[in-house]
């Protein structure tokens, strides 16, 4: 037994080595050791059968390379650039979209095959032009730089139509719960425990639960700021929850009566309390500035009525209406004044109990079954930018979407800062201010926006200019800080309230593609050299290069160069790129 152990231990160290030596060598080593061990045991020999050598199969020959169709490869590369442009367009990055669109078309035009020579390239080129044109139209429809930003419906309209709901008398359990809550929670506005308030407490826990929950969630980002302002002004902090009913804390909320913003200021009331409004900005949508205005207005209302319930009701119905109701009724208590429908409309009668019910729940949401996940306030920095800066340029510089920049600056009605000389304090995402400042310093003054201007000629009026340029006369006046009836003088420079018709398609058209692609948008345009849109023209029967050159105010040589035409013969149905008379083209005529 001991000898077997010694023989086994003699063989064991060799086993790991078998993996590292050729098979026959390993067999020989094992056989010799086994023979030695057998002789020591009395001549018994352990037979080891050699394994046949492993036959290595020759590698299969590699398949022959499939020849790549250069045209298909070219079309695929063009499509990749087009998709990049389309993605940049969704972010509002017009300059980046232009570069990508330019590249996609330039690849087809500059290829050895030629857009006019190869049928597949030509058809693909035409499709790309159509798709870019469609994207341009969509971009102009959703935000051309001067289209007013879309507003959201104000919650106050829906809530004040509450009579459409089947409201029932509040339960005893609700009354007991609210009574216990009011005894434990401090309020700086008196809240009576009456049926009118309790009805809305139940309604907010039931059919309007989702509305109140979303408002509480959204309002969490604004409440610290509002409470800070009201505390500094010596106002009740319970008033900070008024926007919960007015707008659900939406800065872009717009009511049917045209009240706007978190605090739902009417235009005249906003101006009276220091909120600027013009064609470019509306500070009613600025949460911070409108909160300061709301504090000022509430102080005025309280000085007038010396009662917070009456002051809140007049915030909704107007102080004049409230004063008339008090005179007619001889009552100066809100609850007795509104016990009948004789003196105030239903909306104003319901307004105060609705807000008080919202305040009760908002101060203790968990006790009323609300699990509020607050929306955090966006971290921002402020940058002073020159006049007339396109927000989409800022978005590109900051590496963010144009929507994000717009949401940080809801007071801007258009995609551009005001055009008046001076700087504008623009909010940008935290960490991007330095980059934006650097890009502003590096960029030329004409690269901040693509604006179209008109120099007034002798005898022209605002009405005539608006009709000639096909823009709304009121927009034309307000965009230039004028009234619709204002007179203009010869040589006066007017901003045309629309993006130039060369907006995206012209900047991303073939005429741009054959030139040097640039990340900068079109320069500021002066209508002293009238700008005609760069278009793609489909040849009709009987048309000639001479006729088209005259029609589009360009030259035959320019048309030939842009379309790589050798002769002067045109094929009916063919697409021709037409160049606008932008400086150099006009000089070639």
Coordinates of C-alpha atoms in Angstrom, one line a residue:
X1 CA 0.0 0.0 0.0
X2 CA 2.8 2.4 0.8
X3 CA 4.5 1.6 -2.5
X4 CA 1.3 2.3 -4.3
X5 CA 1.0 5.7 -2.6
X6 CA 4.6 6.5 -3.6
X7 CA 3.9 5.5 -7.2
X8 CA 0.7 7.5 -7.3
X9 CA 2.5 10.5 -5.9
X10 CA 5.1 10.1 -8.5
X11 CA 2.6 10.2 -11.3
X12 CA 0.4 13.0 -9.8
X13 CA 2.8 15.9 -10.3
X14 CA 3.0 15.0 -14.0
X15 CA -0.7 15.3 -14.7
X16 CA -0.9 19.0 -14.8
X17 CA 2.0 18.9 -17.3
X18 CA -0.1 16.8 -19.7
X19 CA -2.0 19.9 -20.8
X20 CA 1.2 21.6 -21.8
X21 CA 3.0 18.9 -23.8
X22 CA 2.3 17.1 -27.0
X23 CA 0.1 14.0 -26.5
X24 CA 2.8 11.4 -27.5
X25 CA 5.4 12.8 -25.2
X26 CA 2.9 12.7 -22.3
X27 CA 2.0 9.1 -23.1
X28 CA 5.7 8.1 -23.0
X29 CA 6.3 9.8 -19.7
X30 CA 3.3 8.1 -18.1
X31 CA 4.3 4.7 -19.5
X32 CA 7.9 4.8 -18.1
X33 CA 6.7 5.8 -14.7
X34 CA 4.0 3.1 -14.7
X35 CA 6.6 0.5 -15.7
X36 CA 8.9 1.5 -12.9
X37 CA 6.0 1.2 -10.4
X38 CA 5.0 -2.2 -11.8
X39 CA 8.4 -3.7 -11.4
X40 CA 8.4 -2.5 -7.8
X41 CA 5.1 -4.3 -7.3
X42 CA 6.1 -7.7 -8.6
X43 CA 6.3 -7.3 -12.4
X44 CA 2.7 -6.3 -13.1
X45 CA 2.5 -3.8 -16.0
X46 CA -0.3 -1.4 -16.5
X47 CA -1.1 -1.1 -20.2
X48 CA -1.5 2.5 -21.5
X49 CA -3.1 2.7 -24.9
X50 CA -1.7 5.7 -27.0
X51 CA -4.4 8.0 -28.4
X52 CA -4.4 8.7 -32.1
X53 CA -3.1 12.2 -33.0
X54 CA -5.7 14.9 -33.4
X55 CA -6.3 15.7 -37.0
X56 CA -6.4 19.5 -37.6
X57 CA -9.0 20.4 -40.2
X58 CA -7.8 23.0 -42.7
X59 CA -9.6 26.4 -42.3
X60 CA -12.4 27.0 -44.7
X61 CA -11.5 29.5 -47.3
X62 CA -12.9 33.0 -46.5
X63 CA -15.9 33.9 -48.6
X64 CA -15.2 36.2 -51.4
X65 CA -15.9 39.9 -50.5
X66 CA -19.2 41.1 -51.8
X67 CA -18.5 44.2 -53.9
X68 CA -19.8 47.4 -52.3
X69 CA -22.2 49.4 -54.4
X70 CA -20.6 52.9 -54.2
X71 CA -23.9 54.6 -54.9
X72 CA -25.8 52.8 -52.1
X73 CA -22.9 53.6 -49.8
X74 CA -23.2 57.2 -50.8
X75 CA -26.9 57.3 -50.2
X76 CA -26.5 55.7 -46.8
X77 CA -23.9 58.3 -45.7
X78 CA -26.2 61.1 -47.0
X79 CA -29.1 59.7 -45.0
X80 CA -27.0 59.5 -41.8
X81 CA -26.3 63.2 -42.0
X82 CA -29.9 64.0 -42.8
X83 CA -31.0 62.1 -39.7
X84 CA -28.5 64.0 -37.6
X85 CA -30.0 67.2 -38.9
X86 CA -33.5 66.1 -38.1
X87 CA -32.5 65.2 -34.5
X88 CA -30.8 68.6 -34.1
X89 CA -33.9 70.3 -35.3
X90 CA -36.0 68.6 -32.6
X91 CA -33.7 70.3 -30.1
X92 CA -34.2 73.6 -31.8
X93 CA -30.6 73.7 -33.0
X94 CA -31.1 75.3 -36.3
X95 CA -27.5 76.0 -37.1
X96 CA -26.4 72.4 -36.4
X97 CA -29.4 71.1 -38.4
X98 CA -28.3 73.4 -41.3
X99 CA -24.8 72.0 -41.3
X100 CA -26.0 68.4 -41.2
X101 CA -28.6 69.1 -44.0
X102 CA -25.9 70.9 -46.0
X103 CA -23.5 67.9 -45.7
X104 CA -26.2 65.4 -46.7
X105 CA -26.9 67.3 -49.9
X106 CA -23.3 68.2 -50.5
X107 CA -22.3 64.5 -50.5
X108 CA -24.7 63.9 -53.4
X109 CA -23.7 66.9 -55.4
X110 CA -20.0 66.5 -55.0
X111 CA -19.9 62.8 -55.6
X112 CA -18.2 61.4 -58.8
X113 CA -21.5 60.1 -59.9
X114 CA -23.2 63.5 -59.8
X115 CA -26.8 64.2 -58.7
X116 CA -27.8 64.8 -62.3
X117 CA -25.8 61.9 -63.8
X118 CA -26.9 58.8 -61.8
X119 CA -30.7 58.2 -61.7
X120 CA -30.6 56.7 -58.1
X121 CA -28.6 59.7 -56.8
X122 CA -30.9 62.1 -58.5
X123 CA -34.0 60.6 -57.1
X124 CA -32.5 60.4 -53.7
X125 CA -31.4 64.0 -53.9
X126 CA -35.0 65.1 -54.8
X127 CA -36.4 63.1 -51.9
X128 CA -34.0 64.7 -49.5
X129 CA -34.8 68.2 -50.8
X130 CA -38.6 67.5 -50.3
X131 CA -38.0 66.1 -46.8
X132 CA -35.8 69.1 -45.7
X133 CA -38.5 71.5 -47.1
X134 CA -41.2 69.7 -45.1
X135 CA -39.0 69.9 -41.9
X136 CA -38.5 73.6 -42.6
X137 CA -42.3 74.2 -42.8
X138 CA -42.8 72.2 -39.6
X139 CA -40.1 74.2 -37.8
X140 CA -41.7 77.5 -39.0
X141 CA -45.1 76.4 -37.9
X142 CA -44.0 75.4 -34.4
X143 CA -41.6 78.3 -33.8
X144 CA -40.3 80.7 -36.4
X145 CA -38.6 83.0 -34.0
X146 CA -41.6 85.3 -33.9
X147 CA -44.6 83.0 -33.3
X148 CA -45.8 83.4 -29.8
X149 CA -45.1 80.6 -27.4
X150 CA -48.0 78.2 -26.8
X151 CA -49.8 78.8 -23.5
X152 CA -51.4 76.2 -21.3
X153 CA -55.1 76.4 -20.2
X154 CA -55.4 78.0 -16.7
X155 CA -56.9 75.7 -14.1
X156 CA -59.1 78.5 -12.7
X157 CA -61.4 78.2 -15.7
X158 CA -62.1 74.5 -15.1
X159 CA -62.4 74.9 -11.3
X160 CA -64.8 77.8 -11.5
X161 CA -67.1 75.7 -13.7
X162 CA -67.4 73.4 -10.6
X163 CA -71.2 73.5 -10.8
X164 CA -71.0 70.8 -13.5
X165 CA -69.8 68.5 -10.8
X166 CA -72.2 66.5 -8.7
X167 CA -71.1 67.8 -5.3
X168 CA -72.7 66.4 -2.2
X169 CA -72.9 67.5 1.4
X170 CA -69.6 66.9 3.3
X171 CA -69.6 63.9 5.6
X172 CA -69.3 64.1 9.4
X173 CA -66.0 62.3 9.2
X174 CA -64.6 65.1 6.9
X175 CA -65.8 67.7 9.3
X176 CA -64.2 66.0 12.3
X177 CA -60.9 65.5 10.5
X178 CA -60.7 69.1 9.3
X179 CA -61.7 70.4 12.7
X180 CA -58.9 68.5 14.4
X181 CA -56.4 69.6 11.7
X182 CA -57.4 73.3 12.2
X183 CA -56.8 73.0 15.9
X184 CA -53.3 71.7 15.4
X185 CA -52.2 73.7 12.4
X186 CA -51.5 77.4 12.5
X187 CA -53.1 79.6 9.8
X188 CA -52.5 83.3 9.3
X189 CA -55.8 83.7 7.4
X190 CA -59.0 82.8 9.3
X191 CA -60.5 79.5 8.0
X192 CA -64.2 78.9 9.1
X193 CA -65.4 75.4 9.5
X194 CA -68.4 75.7 7.3
X195 CA -70.1 73.5 4.7
X196 CA -68.8 75.5 1.7
X197 CA -65.2 75.0 2.7
X198 CA -65.7 71.3 3.6
X199 CA -67.4 70.6 0.2
X200 CA -64.2 71.6 -1.5
X201 CA -62.0 69.6 0.9
X202 CA -64.0 66.5 -0.1
X203 CA -63.9 67.4 -3.8
X204 CA -60.1 67.8 -3.7
X205 CA -59.8 64.4 -2.1
X206 CA -62.1 62.9 -4.7
X207 CA -62.7 63.9 -8.3
X208 CA -60.1 66.7 -8.2
X209 CA -57.4 64.7 -6.4
X210 CA -55.2 64.4 -9.5
X211 CA -55.4 68.1 -10.2
X212 CA -54.5 69.1 -6.7
X213 CA -51.7 66.5 -6.5
X214 CA -50.0 67.8 -9.7
X215 CA -50.3 71.4 -8.5
X216 CA -48.8 70.6 -5.1
X217 CA -45.9 68.7 -6.9
X218 CA -45.3 71.6 -9.3
X219 CA -45.7 74.3 -6.7
X220 CA -42.9 72.9 -4.5
X221 CA -40.3 74.6 -6.6
X222 CA -41.9 78.0 -6.3
X223 CA -43.3 78.0 -2.7
X224 CA -39.9 78.9 -0.9
X225 CA -39.5 81.9 -3.2
X226 CA -43.1 83.0 -2.8
X227 CA -43.1 82.6 1.0
X228 CA -39.8 84.6 1.2
X229 CA -41.3 87.5 -0.7
X230 CA -44.5 87.5 1.3
X231 CA -42.7 87.2 4.6
X232 CA -40.6 90.2 3.6
X233 CA -43.7 92.2 2.7
X234 CA -45.5 91.2 6.0
X235 CA -48.2 89.3 4.1
X236 CA -50.0 86.1 5.3
X237 CA -48.0 83.0 4.1
X238 CA -51.3 81.2 3.4
X239 CA -51.7 83.4 0.4
X240 CA -48.7 81.6 -1.2
X241 CA -51.2 78.8 -2.1
X242 CA -53.4 81.1 -4.2
X243 CA -51.6 80.0 -7.4
X244 CA -52.6 76.4 -6.6
X245 CA -56.2 77.4 -7.7
X246 CA -55.3 80.1 -10.2
X247 CA -52.9 78.3 -12.4
X248 CA -51.7 75.1 -10.7
X249 CA -48.3 76.9 -10.6
X250 CA -47.9 76.9 -14.4
X251 CA -46.0 80.0 -15.6
X252 CA -47.5 79.9 -19.1
X253 CA -51.1 79.4 -17.9
X254 CA -53.6 81.6 -19.9
X255 CA -57.2 81.9 -18.9
X256 CA -60.2 82.5 -21.3
X257 CA -60.3 86.0 -19.9
X258 CA -56.6 86.4 -21.0
X259 CA -55.2 86.4 -17.4
X260 CA -51.7 85.0 -17.5
X261 CA -49.0 83.4 -15.5
X262 CA -48.7 81.8 -12.1
X263 CA -50.7 84.6 -10.5
X264 CA -53.1 85.0 -13.4
X265 CA -52.7 88.8 -13.8
X266 CA -54.9 90.6 -16.3
X267 CA -52.9 92.8 -18.6
X268 CA -53.9 96.1 -17.1
X269 CA -53.5 94.9 -13.5
X270 CA -50.1 93.5 -14.3
X271 CA -48.9 96.8 -15.7
X272 CA -50.3 98.7 -12.7
X273 CA -48.2 96.5 -10.5
X274 CA -45.0 96.9 -12.4
X275 CA -45.0 94.0 -14.9
X276 CA -43.6 94.9 -18.3
X277 CA -45.5 93.6 -21.4
X278 CA -44.7 94.1 -25.0
X279 CA -44.4 92.1 -28.2
X280 CA -41.3 90.4 -27.0
X281 CA -41.8 89.9 -23.3
X282 CA -44.6 89.4 -20.8
X283 CA -43.4 89.5 -17.2
X284 CA -46.7 88.1 -16.0
X285 CA -45.2 84.7 -16.9
X286 CA -42.0 85.3 -14.8
X287 CA -42.7 83.5 -11.5
X288 CA -40.4 85.7 -9.4
X289 CA -41.4 89.1 -10.9
X290 CA -45.1 88.3 -10.9
X291 CA -44.8 87.2 -7.2
X292 CA -43.4 90.6 -6.3
X293 CA -46.3 92.2 -8.2
X294 CA -48.8 89.9 -6.5
X295 CA -47.5 90.9 -3.1
X296 CA -47.9 94.6 -4.0
X297 CA -51.5 94.0 -5.3
X298 CA -52.6 92.0 -2.2
X299 CA -51.3 94.8 0.1
X300 CA -53.4 97.3 -2.0
X301 CA -56.5 95.1 -1.7
X302 CA -56.1 94.6 2.0
X303 CA -55.7 98.4 2.6
X304 CA -59.0 98.8 0.6
X305 CA -61.1 96.2 2.4
X306 CA -59.3 95.6 5.7
X307 CA -60.4 91.9 5.5
X308 CA -58.4 89.1 3.9
X309 CA -61.5 87.2 2.7
X310 CA -62.8 90.3 0.9
X311 CA -59.3 91.0 -0.5
X312 CA -59.1 87.5 -1.9
X313 CA -62.5 87.7 -3.4
X314 CA -61.6 91.1 -5.1
X315 CA -58.4 89.4 -6.4
X316 CA -60.8 87.3 -8.5
X317 CA -63.7 89.6 -9.2
X318 CA -62.0 93.0 -9.1
X319 CA -62.0 95.6 -6.3
X320 CA -64.6 97.8 -8.1
X321 CA -67.1 95.0 -8.3
X322 CA -66.5 94.1 -4.7
X323 CA -67.0 97.7 -3.5
X324 CA -70.3 98.0 -5.5
X325 CA -71.5 94.7 -3.9
X326 CA -70.7 96.0 -0.4
X327 CA -72.6 99.2 -1.1
X328 CA -75.6 97.5 -2.6
X329 CA -75.9 94.9 0.2
X330 CA -74.8 96.9 3.1
X331 CA -72.7 93.9 4.2
X332 CA -68.9 94.0 4.7
X333 CA -68.5 90.3 5.7
X334 CA -67.7 87.9 2.8
X335 CA -69.7 85.0 4.1
X336 CA -72.9 87.0 4.7
X337 CA -72.4 88.9 1.4
X338 CA -72.1 85.6 -0.5
X339 CA -74.9 83.8 1.2
X340 CA -77.1 84.9 -1.7
X341 CA -76.5 85.1 -5.4
X342 CA -77.8 88.6 -5.6
X343 CA -74.6 90.6 -5.3
X344 CA -71.7 88.6 -6.7
X345 CA -71.3 86.0 -9.4
X346 CA -71.0 82.4 -8.5
X347 CA -67.4 82.2 -9.5
X348 CA -66.4 84.9 -7.0
X349 CA -68.6 83.4 -4.3
X350 CA -66.9 80.0 -4.7
X351 CA -63.4 81.4 -5.1
X352 CA -62.6 82.0 -1.4
X353 CA -63.9 78.7 0.0
X354 CA -62.0 76.9 -2.8
X355 CA -58.7 78.5 -1.9
X356 CA -59.2 78.0 1.8
X357 CA -59.9 74.2 1.2
X358 CA -56.7 74.0 -0.9
X359 CA -54.7 75.7 1.9
X360 CA -56.0 73.2 4.5
X361 CA -54.8 70.2 2.4
X362 CA -51.6 71.9 1.1
X363 CA -50.3 72.5 4.6
X364 CA -50.8 68.8 5.6
X365 CA -51.1 66.8 2.4
X366 CA -50.2 63.4 4.0
X367 CA -53.1 63.7 6.4
X368 CA -55.5 63.9 3.5
X369 CA -54.0 61.0 1.5
X370 CA -51.6 62.9 -0.8
X371 CA -48.1 61.5 -1.3
X372 CA -46.5 64.6 -3.0
X373 CA -43.2 64.1 -4.8
X374 CA -42.0 67.7 -5.2
X375 CA -40.6 69.0 -8.4
X376 CA -37.2 70.4 -7.7
X377 CA -36.3 73.9 -8.7
X378 CA -34.0 74.0 -11.7
X379 CA -30.5 75.1 -11.0
X380 CA -29.8 78.2 -13.1
X381 CA -27.3 80.9 -13.8
X382 CA -27.8 84.3 -15.4
X383 CA -26.0 85.6 -18.4
X384 CA -26.3 89.1 -19.9
X385 CA -26.8 88.7 -23.6
X386 CA -27.0 91.4 -26.3
X387 CA -30.3 92.5 -27.9
X388 CA -32.1 90.2 -30.3
X389 CA -30.4 86.9 -29.4
X390 CA -32.1 83.8 -30.7
X391 CA -32.8 81.3 -27.9
X392 CA -32.0 78.4 -30.2
X393 CA -28.4 79.8 -30.6
X394 CA -28.1 79.9 -26.8
X395 CA -29.4 76.3 -26.7
X396 CA -26.7 75.2 -29.1
X397 CA -24.0 77.0 -27.2
X398 CA -25.2 75.5 -23.9
X399 CA -25.6 72.0 -25.4
X400 CA -29.3 71.9 -24.3
X401 CA -32.6 71.9 -26.1
X402 CA -34.3 75.1 -27.1
X403 CA -37.4 74.1 -25.0
X404 CA -35.3 73.9 -21.9
X405 CA -34.0 77.4 -22.4
X406 CA -37.5 78.6 -23.1
X407 CA -38.8 77.0 -19.9
X408 CA -36.2 78.8 -17.9
X409 CA -37.3 82.1 -19.4
X410 CA -41.1 81.8 -19.7
X411 CA -41.5 85.6 -19.8
X412 CA -40.1 85.6 -23.3
X413 CA -43.0 85.5 -25.7
X414 CA -40.9 84.7 -28.8
X415 CA -37.7 82.7 -29.5
X416 CA -35.7 85.8 -29.3
X417 CA -34.7 88.4 -26.7
X418 CA -36.0 92.0 -27.2
X419 CA -34.5 93.9 -30.1
X420 CA -34.0 97.2 -28.3
X421 CA -30.4 98.2 -27.7
X422 CA -29.1 96.9 -24.4
X423 CA -28.5 93.6 -22.7
X424 CA -31.0 91.1 -21.4
X425 CA -30.5 88.9 -18.3
X426 CA -31.1 85.4 -19.6
X427 CA -31.4 82.3 -17.4
X428 CA -29.3 79.3 -18.5
X429 CA -28.8 75.8 -16.9
X430 CA -26.3 75.8 -14.1
X431 CA -22.8 75.2 -15.4
X432 CA -23.3 76.6 -18.9
X433 CA -23.0 80.3 -18.2
X434 CA -19.3 80.6 -18.9
X435 CA -19.6 78.7 -22.2
X436 CA -22.4 80.9 -23.4
X437 CA -20.4 84.1 -22.4
X438 CA -17.4 82.8 -24.4
X439 CA -19.5 82.0 -27.5
X440 CA -21.1 85.4 -27.3
X441 CA -17.7 87.1 -27.2
X442 CA -16.4 85.0 -30.1
X443 CA -19.5 85.3 -32.3
X444 CA -20.0 88.2 -34.6
X445 CA -22.9 90.6 -34.0
X446 CA -24.7 89.3 -37.1
X447 CA -24.7 85.7 -35.9
X448 CA -27.0 86.0 -32.9
X449 CA -30.1 85.8 -35.0
X450 CA -31.5 85.7 -38.5
X451 CA -33.6 88.8 -38.7
X452 CA -35.2 90.5 -41.7
X453 CA -35.3 94.3 -41.9
X454 CA -37.0 96.8 -44.1
X455 CA -35.7 100.3 -44.8
X456 CA -38.7 102.7 -45.2
X457 CA -38.9 104.3 -48.6
X458 CA -40.4 107.7 -49.3
X459 CA -44.1 107.7 -49.1
X460 CA -44.5 104.3 -47.5
X461 CA -46.8 103.7 -44.5
X462 CA -47.0 100.9 -42.0
X463 CA -50.1 99.6 -43.7
X464 CA -48.5 99.6 -47.1
X465 CA -45.3 97.9 -45.9
X466 CA -47.3 95.3 -44.1
X467 CA -49.4 94.6 -47.2
X468 CA -46.3 94.5 -49.4
X469 CA -44.4 92.1 -47.1
X470 CA -47.4 90.1 -46.2
X471 CA -47.2 90.5 -42.5
X472 CA -49.8 91.6 -39.9
X473 CA -49.8 95.3 -39.5
X474 CA -50.3 95.1 -35.7
X475 CA -47.4 92.7 -35.4
X476 CA -45.2 94.9 -37.6
X477 CA -46.0 97.9 -35.4
X478 CA -45.6 96.2 -32.0
X479 CA -42.4 94.4 -33.1
X480 CA -40.9 97.9 -33.6
X481 CA -42.4 99.4 -30.5
X482 CA -44.9 101.5 -32.5
X483 CA -48.7 101.8 -32.6
X484 CA -50.6 100.6 -35.6
X485 CA -51.4 104.2 -36.5
X486 CA -47.9 105.4 -36.1
X487 CA -46.2 107.3 -39.0
X488 CA -42.8 106.1 -40.3
X489 CA -40.2 108.2 -42.0
X490 CA -38.0 107.6 -45.0
X491 CA -34.8 105.7 -44.0
X492 CA -36.3 104.3 -40.8
X493 CA -35.3 100.7 -40.3
X494 CA -38.1 98.3 -39.4
X495 CA -37.9 94.7 -38.1
X496 CA -40.1 92.4 -40.2
X497 CA -41.8 90.1 -37.7
X498 CA -41.1 86.8 -39.4
X499 CA -38.1 84.6 -40.1
X500 CA -36.6 85.2 -43.5
X501 CA -38.1 82.9 -46.1
X502 CA -34.6 81.5 -46.5
X503 CA -34.8 80.2 -43.0
X504 CA -33.9 76.5 -43.1
X505 CA -34.4 75.2 -46.6
X506 CA -32.4 78.0 -48.1
X507 CA -29.6 77.7 -45.6
X508 CA -29.7 74.0 -46.0
X509 CA -30.4 73.9 -49.7
X510 CA -28.1 72.9 -52.5
X511 CA -27.2 76.5 -53.0
X512 CA -25.8 76.4 -49.5
X513 CA -24.4 72.9 -49.9
X514 CA -22.1 73.9 -52.8
X515 CA -20.8 76.8 -50.8
X516 CA -18.8 76.4 -47.6
X517 CA -21.0 74.9 -44.9
X518 CA -21.0 77.2 -41.8
X519 CA -22.3 76.7 -38.3
X520 CA -23.5 80.3 -38.3
X521 CA -27.0 81.3 -39.3
X522 CA -27.8 83.7 -42.0
X523 CA -26.6 87.2 -41.4
X524 CA -29.0 90.0 -40.6
X525 CA -30.8 90.8 -43.8
X526 CA -31.7 94.3 -45.0
X527 CA -34.5 94.7 -47.4
X528 CA -32.5 97.4 -49.2
X529 CA -31.5 94.3 -51.1
X530 CA -34.8 92.5 -51.3
X531 CA -34.4 88.9 -50.3
X532 CA -36.1 86.3 -52.5
X533 CA -36.4 82.8 -51.2
X534 CA -34.0 80.1 -52.5
X535 CA -36.3 77.4 -53.9
X536 CA -36.2 74.3 -55.9
X537 CA -38.0 74.9 -59.1
X538 CA -39.6 72.1 -61.2
X539 CA -39.3 72.9 -64.9
X540 CA -42.5 73.3 -66.8
X541 CA -43.1 73.0 -70.6
X542 CA -41.6 75.9 -72.6
X543 CA -39.4 77.3 -69.8
X544 CA -35.8 78.3 -70.5
X545 CA -32.8 79.2 -68.5
X546 CA -33.1 82.8 -69.7
X547 CA -36.7 83.0 -68.5
X548 CA -36.0 81.5 -65.2
X549 CA -33.0 83.7 -64.6
X550 CA -35.1 86.8 -65.2
X551 CA -38.0 85.4 -63.0
X552 CA -35.7 84.7 -60.1
X553 CA -33.4 87.7 -60.5
X554 CA -30.3 85.5 -61.0
X555 CA -28.0 84.6 -64.0
X556 CA -27.9 81.8 -66.5
X557 CA -24.3 81.1 -65.4
X558 CA -25.4 80.9 -61.8
X559 CA -28.2 78.4 -62.6
X560 CA -25.8 76.3 -64.6
X561 CA -23.2 76.3 -61.9
X562 CA -25.6 75.4 -59.1
X563 CA -27.2 72.6 -61.2
X564 CA -24.1 71.4 -63.0
X565 CA -25.6 71.9 -66.4
X566 CA -23.4 71.6 -69.4
X567 CA -25.8 72.9 -72.1
X568 CA -28.9 75.1 -72.0
X569 CA -31.5 72.4 -72.6
X570 CA -34.0 71.8 -69.8
X571 CA -36.0 68.7 -69.3
X572 CA -39.6 69.1 -68.4
X573 CA -40.1 68.0 -64.8
X574 CA -36.5 68.4 -63.8
X575 CA -35.7 70.2 -60.5
X576 CA -33.5 73.2 -60.6
X577 CA -32.0 74.9 -57.6
X578 CA -32.6 78.7 -57.7
X579 CA -30.2 81.0 -56.0
X580 CA -31.4 84.2 -54.2
X581 CA -29.9 87.6 -55.0
X582 CA -27.8 87.6 -51.8
X583 CA -25.1 90.1 -52.5
X584 CA -22.8 88.2 -54.8
X585 CA -25.5 86.8 -57.0
X586 CA -27.0 90.2 -57.6
X587 CA -23.6 91.5 -58.5
X588 CA -23.2 88.8 -61.1
X589 CA -26.2 90.0 -63.1

